[in-house]
Amino acid sequence: MSIWWSLHLRREAASVPLARRFLLGTMETAGVDPDISFDLSVALSEACANAVEHGGDRTALGEPGDSGCGRPAADSGQYRVTAYLDGEKCRIEVSDSGPGFPARRALRPAAHSPQDEAESGRGLDLIQQLSDHVQFGNRPGRGAVVSFDKVLKWREGALLTV
């Protein structure tokens, strides 16, 4: 058996604990080891907080001389969280309608200078530390997506064991 769900949430701070509790409830019911559940819930909280803070109010970026340069782009005021649990792993994706990640972050996790580390990106780095595999990507004209996986461990008698 596997579980899949998707939430469309408003880009508001109150949505972050809601998404976290939804994930924790799903994992508790399925029988996922509490330590794994905790790691994934913290990573999810960081990804959601990033979507809330940076996931909208973008401006359409055009080339110089392009008549669309500087025009406000559609901001849905929402972001989406999708989780997939199966017998071996959990994959979580958080997507928004913001300007996306800087090119260096979207292509690959980049080394940061101490100044960069102090100013931003710590949440994304935490997601990397708590997950087995992370991807940061941009959806051209539609925002950013953070996708992360973790191999699951199960409690005795869990519903979704391999």
PDB file of C-alpha atoms in Angstrom:
ATOM      1  CA  MET A   1       0.000   0.000   0.000  1.00  0.00           C
ATOM      2  CA  SER A   2       1.076   3.592  -0.573  1.00  0.00           C
ATOM      3  CA  ILE A   3      -0.292   7.011   0.353  1.00  0.00           C
ATOM      4  CA  TRP A   4      -0.342  10.143  -1.787  1.00  0.00           C
ATOM      5  CA  TRP A   5      -1.814  13.532  -0.910  1.00  0.00           C
ATOM      6  CA  SER A   6      -1.624  17.126  -2.054  1.00  0.00           C
ATOM      7  CA  LEU A   7      -2.533  20.335  -0.213  1.00  0.00           C
ATOM      8  CA  HIS A   8      -3.117  23.742  -1.765  1.00  0.00           C
ATOM      9  CA  LEU A   9      -2.347  26.263   0.975  1.00  0.00           C
ATOM     10  CA  ARG A  10      -2.531  30.020   1.280  1.00  0.00           C
ATOM     11  CA  ARG A  11       0.815  31.749   1.416  1.00  0.00           C
ATOM     12  CA  GLU A  12       0.351  32.631   5.088  1.00  0.00           C
ATOM     13  CA  ALA A  13       2.456  31.744   8.127  1.00  0.00           C
ATOM     14  CA  ALA A  14      -0.451  29.794   9.669  1.00  0.00           C
ATOM     15  CA  SER A  15      -0.281  27.270   6.817  1.00  0.00           C
ATOM     16  CA  VAL A  16       3.181  26.027   7.823  1.00  0.00           C
ATOM     17  CA  PRO A  17       2.159  24.213  11.043  1.00  0.00           C
ATOM     18  CA  LEU A  18      -0.969  22.938   9.272  1.00  0.00           C
ATOM     19  CA  ALA A  19       1.131  21.220   6.596  1.00  0.00           C
ATOM     20  CA  ARG A  20       3.505  19.875   9.240  1.00  0.00           C
ATOM     21  CA  ARG A  21       0.671  18.417  11.357  1.00  0.00           C
ATOM     22  CA  PHE A  22      -0.922  16.853   8.271  1.00  0.00           C
ATOM     23  CA  LEU A  23       2.358  15.117   7.418  1.00  0.00           C
ATOM     24  CA  LEU A  24       2.978  13.981  11.004  1.00  0.00           C
ATOM     25  CA  GLY A  25      -0.569  12.597  11.269  1.00  0.00           C
ATOM     26  CA  THR A  26      -0.176  10.671   8.031  1.00  0.00           C
ATOM     27  CA  MET A  27       3.155   9.211   9.095  1.00  0.00           C
ATOM     28  CA  GLU A  28       1.915   8.319  12.588  1.00  0.00           C
ATOM     29  CA  THR A  29      -1.097   6.531  11.133  1.00  0.00           C
ATOM     30  CA  ALA A  30       1.054   4.679   8.595  1.00  0.00           C
ATOM     31  CA  GLY A  31       3.558   3.601  11.261  1.00  0.00           C
ATOM     32  CA  VAL A  32       6.673   5.539  10.227  1.00  0.00           C
ATOM     33  CA  ASP A  33       9.477   5.670  12.793  1.00  0.00           C
ATOM     34  CA  PRO A  34       9.069   8.877  14.875  1.00  0.00           C
ATOM     35  CA  ASP A  35      12.659  10.058  14.243  1.00  0.00           C
ATOM     36  CA  ILE A  36      12.165   9.864  10.469  1.00  0.00           C
ATOM     37  CA  SER A  37       8.784  11.595  10.801  1.00  0.00           C
ATOM     38  CA  PHE A  38      10.353  14.395  12.825  1.00  0.00           C
ATOM     39  CA  ASP A  39      13.176  14.954  10.312  1.00  0.00           C
ATOM     40  CA  LEU A  40      10.738  15.125   7.410  1.00  0.00           C
ATOM     41  CA  SER A  41       8.362  17.412   9.288  1.00  0.00           C
ATOM     42  CA  VAL A  42      11.163  19.886  10.054  1.00  0.00           C
ATOM     43  CA  ALA A  43      12.314  19.789   6.413  1.00  0.00           C
ATOM     44  CA  LEU A  44       8.708  20.333   5.283  1.00  0.00           C
ATOM     45  CA  SER A  45       8.330  23.281   7.664  1.00  0.00           C
ATOM     46  CA  GLU A  46      11.441  24.901   6.203  1.00  0.00           C
ATOM     47  CA  ALA A  47      10.249  24.366   2.620  1.00  0.00           C
ATOM     48  CA  CYS A  48       6.793  25.767   3.438  1.00  0.00           C
ATOM     49  CA  ALA A  49       8.263  28.773   5.269  1.00  0.00           C
ATOM     50  CA  ASN A  50      10.384  29.470   2.196  1.00  0.00           C
ATOM     51  CA  ALA A  51       7.299  29.297  -0.057  1.00  0.00           C
ATOM     52  CA  VAL A  52       5.386  31.624   2.271  1.00  0.00           C
ATOM     53  CA  GLU A  53       8.217  34.152   2.400  1.00  0.00           C
ATOM     54  CA  HIS A  54       9.465  34.027  -1.196  1.00  0.00           C
ATOM     55  CA  GLY A  55       6.732  32.261  -3.163  1.00  0.00           C
ATOM     56  CA  GLY A  56       4.862  35.171  -4.697  1.00  0.00           C
ATOM     57  CA  ASP A  57       4.788  38.832  -5.590  1.00  0.00           C
ATOM     58  CA  ARG A  58       7.177  38.236  -8.411  1.00  0.00           C
ATOM     59  CA  THR A  59       7.683  40.456 -11.405  1.00  0.00           C
ATOM     60  CA  ALA A  60       7.808  39.105 -14.933  1.00  0.00           C
ATOM     61  CA  LEU A  61      11.416  39.211 -16.034  1.00  0.00           C
ATOM     62  CA  GLY A  62      11.936  40.202 -19.614  1.00  0.00           C
ATOM     63  CA  GLU A  63      14.868  41.209 -21.726  1.00  0.00           C
ATOM     64  CA  PRO A  64      15.803  44.882 -21.920  1.00  0.00           C
ATOM     65  CA  GLY A  65      13.458  46.539 -24.366  1.00  0.00           C
ATOM     66  CA  ASP A  66      10.833  43.837 -23.890  1.00  0.00           C
ATOM     67  CA  SER A  67       7.433  45.462 -23.398  1.00  0.00           C
ATOM     68  CA  GLY A  68       6.618  42.985 -20.599  1.00  0.00           C
ATOM     69  CA  CYS A  69       9.643  43.827 -18.461  1.00  0.00           C
ATOM     70  CA  GLY A  70       8.611  44.820 -14.951  1.00  0.00           C
ATOM     71  CA  ARG A  71       4.964  43.824 -15.388  1.00  0.00           C
ATOM     72  CA  PRO A  72       3.468  42.071 -12.342  1.00  0.00           C
ATOM     73  CA  ALA A  73       3.040  38.349 -12.904  1.00  0.00           C
ATOM     74  CA  ALA A  74       0.109  36.314 -11.691  1.00  0.00           C
ATOM     75  CA  ASP A  75       0.530  35.468  -8.014  1.00  0.00           C
ATOM     76  CA  SER A  76      -1.940  32.860  -6.879  1.00  0.00           C
ATOM     77  CA  GLY A  77      -1.304  33.654  -3.208  1.00  0.00           C
ATOM     78  CA  GLN A  78      -1.019  29.894  -2.720  1.00  0.00           C
ATOM     79  CA  TYR A  79       1.544  27.139  -2.727  1.00  0.00           C
ATOM     80  CA  ARG A  80       1.230  23.367  -2.983  1.00  0.00           C
ATOM     81  CA  VAL A  81       2.578  20.554  -0.838  1.00  0.00           C
ATOM     82  CA  THR A  82       2.517  17.007  -2.198  1.00  0.00           C
ATOM     83  CA  ALA A  83       3.678  13.914  -0.308  1.00  0.00           C
ATOM     84  CA  TYR A  84       4.162  10.350  -1.525  1.00  0.00           C
ATOM     85  CA  LEU A  85       4.752   7.533   0.960  1.00  0.00           C
ATOM     86  CA  ASP A  86       5.462   4.014  -0.190  1.00  0.00           C
ATOM     87  CA  GLY A  87       7.163   1.000   1.314  1.00  0.00           C
ATOM     88  CA  GLU A  88      10.672   2.388   0.895  1.00  0.00           C
ATOM     89  CA  LYS A  89      10.652   6.168   0.915  1.00  0.00           C
ATOM     90  CA  CYS A  90       8.794   9.401   1.291  1.00  0.00           C
ATOM     91  CA  ARG A  91       9.011  12.156  -1.319  1.00  0.00           C
ATOM     92  CA  ILE A  92       7.754  15.636  -0.544  1.00  0.00           C
ATOM     93  CA  GLU A  93       7.405  18.480  -3.037  1.00  0.00           C
ATOM     94  CA  VAL A  94       6.651  22.105  -2.225  1.00  0.00           C
ATOM     95  CA  SER A  95       5.934  24.384  -5.185  1.00  0.00           C
ATOM     96  CA  ASP A  96       5.097  28.069  -5.314  1.00  0.00           C
ATOM     97  CA  SER A  97       4.427  30.867  -7.809  1.00  0.00           C
ATOM     98  CA  GLY A  98       7.373  33.084  -6.875  1.00  0.00           C
ATOM     99  CA  PRO A  99      10.424  34.226  -8.819  1.00  0.00           C
ATOM    100  CA  GLY A 100      12.228  30.905  -8.371  1.00  0.00           C
ATOM    101  CA  PHE A 101      15.680  30.121  -7.059  1.00  0.00           C
ATOM    102  CA  PRO A 102      18.826  31.912  -8.161  1.00  0.00           C
ATOM    103  CA  ALA A 103      20.467  30.007 -11.020  1.00  0.00           C
ATOM    104  CA  ARG A 104      23.221  28.539  -8.834  1.00  0.00           C
ATOM    105  CA  ARG A 105      20.713  27.048  -6.332  1.00  0.00           C
ATOM    106  CA  ALA A 106      18.333  25.753  -9.000  1.00  0.00           C
ATOM    107  CA  LEU A 107      21.054  23.916 -10.884  1.00  0.00           C
ATOM    108  CA  ARG A 108      22.733  22.361  -7.874  1.00  0.00           C
ATOM    109  CA  PRO A 109      23.302  23.009  -4.210  1.00  0.00           C
ATOM    110  CA  ALA A 110      26.118  25.540  -4.176  1.00  0.00           C
ATOM    111  CA  ALA A 111      28.846  26.269  -1.681  1.00  0.00           C
ATOM    112  CA  HIS A 112      28.084  29.419   0.253  1.00  0.00           C
ATOM    113  CA  SER A 113      30.365  32.118   1.547  1.00  0.00           C
ATOM    114  CA  PRO A 114      30.059  32.823   5.299  1.00  0.00           C
ATOM    115  CA  GLN A 115      28.212  36.053   4.467  1.00  0.00           C
ATOM    116  CA  ASP A 116      25.705  34.199   2.244  1.00  0.00           C
ATOM    117  CA  GLU A 117      25.187  31.635   5.001  1.00  0.00           C
ATOM    118  CA  ALA A 118      24.455  34.317   7.577  1.00  0.00           C
ATOM    119  CA  GLU A 119      21.911  36.082   5.366  1.00  0.00           C
ATOM    120  CA  SER A 120      19.855  33.388   3.687  1.00  0.00           C
ATOM    121  CA  GLY A 121      19.649  29.795   2.590  1.00  0.00           C
ATOM    122  CA  ARG A 122      19.943  28.194   6.011  1.00  0.00           C
ATOM    123  CA  GLY A 123      16.493  26.617   5.719  1.00  0.00           C
ATOM    124  CA  LEU A 124      17.382  25.070   2.374  1.00  0.00           C
ATOM    125  CA  ASP A 125      20.614  23.750   3.844  1.00  0.00           C
ATOM    126  CA  LEU A 126      18.662  22.236   6.744  1.00  0.00           C
ATOM    127  CA  ILE A 127      16.382  20.465   4.257  1.00  0.00           C
ATOM    128  CA  GLN A 128      19.504  18.969   2.666  1.00  0.00           C
ATOM    129  CA  GLN A 129      20.829  17.779   6.032  1.00  0.00           C
ATOM    130  CA  LEU A 130      17.537  16.132   7.038  1.00  0.00           C
ATOM    131  CA  SER A 131      16.856  14.422   3.701  1.00  0.00           C
ATOM    132  CA  ASP A 132      18.559  11.746   1.643  1.00  0.00           C
ATOM    133  CA  HIS A 133      18.110  13.535  -1.692  1.00  0.00           C
ATOM    134  CA  VAL A 134      17.061  17.117  -2.507  1.00  0.00           C
ATOM    135  CA  GLN A 135      16.331  18.963  -5.733  1.00  0.00           C
ATOM    136  CA  PHE A 136      15.767  22.693  -6.115  1.00  0.00           C
ATOM    137  CA  GLY A 137      14.169  23.657  -9.401  1.00  0.00           C
ATOM    138  CA  ASN A 138      12.472  26.445 -11.254  1.00  0.00           C
ATOM    139  CA  ARG A 139       9.351  26.090 -13.333  1.00  0.00           C
ATOM    140  CA  PRO A 140       9.774  28.784 -16.003  1.00  0.00           C
ATOM    141  CA  GLY A 141       7.205  31.499 -15.460  1.00  0.00           C
ATOM    142  CA  ARG A 142       5.521  29.546 -12.670  1.00  0.00           C
ATOM    143  CA  GLY A 143       7.767  29.577  -9.607  1.00  0.00           C
ATOM    144  CA  ALA A 144      10.047  27.261  -7.678  1.00  0.00           C
ATOM    145  CA  VAL A 145       9.828  23.676  -6.478  1.00  0.00           C
ATOM    146  CA  VAL A 146      11.720  21.938  -3.674  1.00  0.00           C
ATOM    147  CA  SER A 147      11.613  18.144  -3.776  1.00  0.00           C
ATOM    148  CA  PHE A 148      13.171  15.954  -1.099  1.00  0.00           C
ATOM    149  CA  ASP A 149      13.257  12.239  -0.313  1.00  0.00           C
ATOM    150  CA  LYS A 150      14.040  10.172   2.730  1.00  0.00           C
ATOM    151  CA  VAL A 151      14.247   6.411   3.138  1.00  0.00           C
ATOM    152  CA  LEU A 152      11.605   5.315   5.619  1.00  0.00           C
ATOM    153  CA  LYS A 153      11.957   3.157   8.714  1.00  0.00           C
ATOM    154  CA  TRP A 154       8.863   1.561  10.187  1.00  0.00           C
ATOM    155  CA  ARG A 155       7.567   0.785  13.646  1.00  0.00           C
ATOM    156  CA  GLU A 156       6.637  -2.792  14.497  1.00  0.00           C
ATOM    157  CA  GLY A 157       3.235  -3.640  12.959  1.00  0.00           C
ATOM    158  CA  ALA A 158       3.187  -0.606  10.640  1.00  0.00           C
ATOM    159  CA  LEU A 159       0.491  -0.427   7.944  1.00  0.00           C
ATOM    160  CA  LEU A 160       2.721   0.359   4.964  1.00  0.00           C
ATOM    161  CA  THR A 161       5.760  -1.865   5.429  1.00  0.00           C
ATOM    162  CA  VAL A 162       7.575  -3.161   2.378  1.00  0.00           C
TER     163      VAL A 162
END
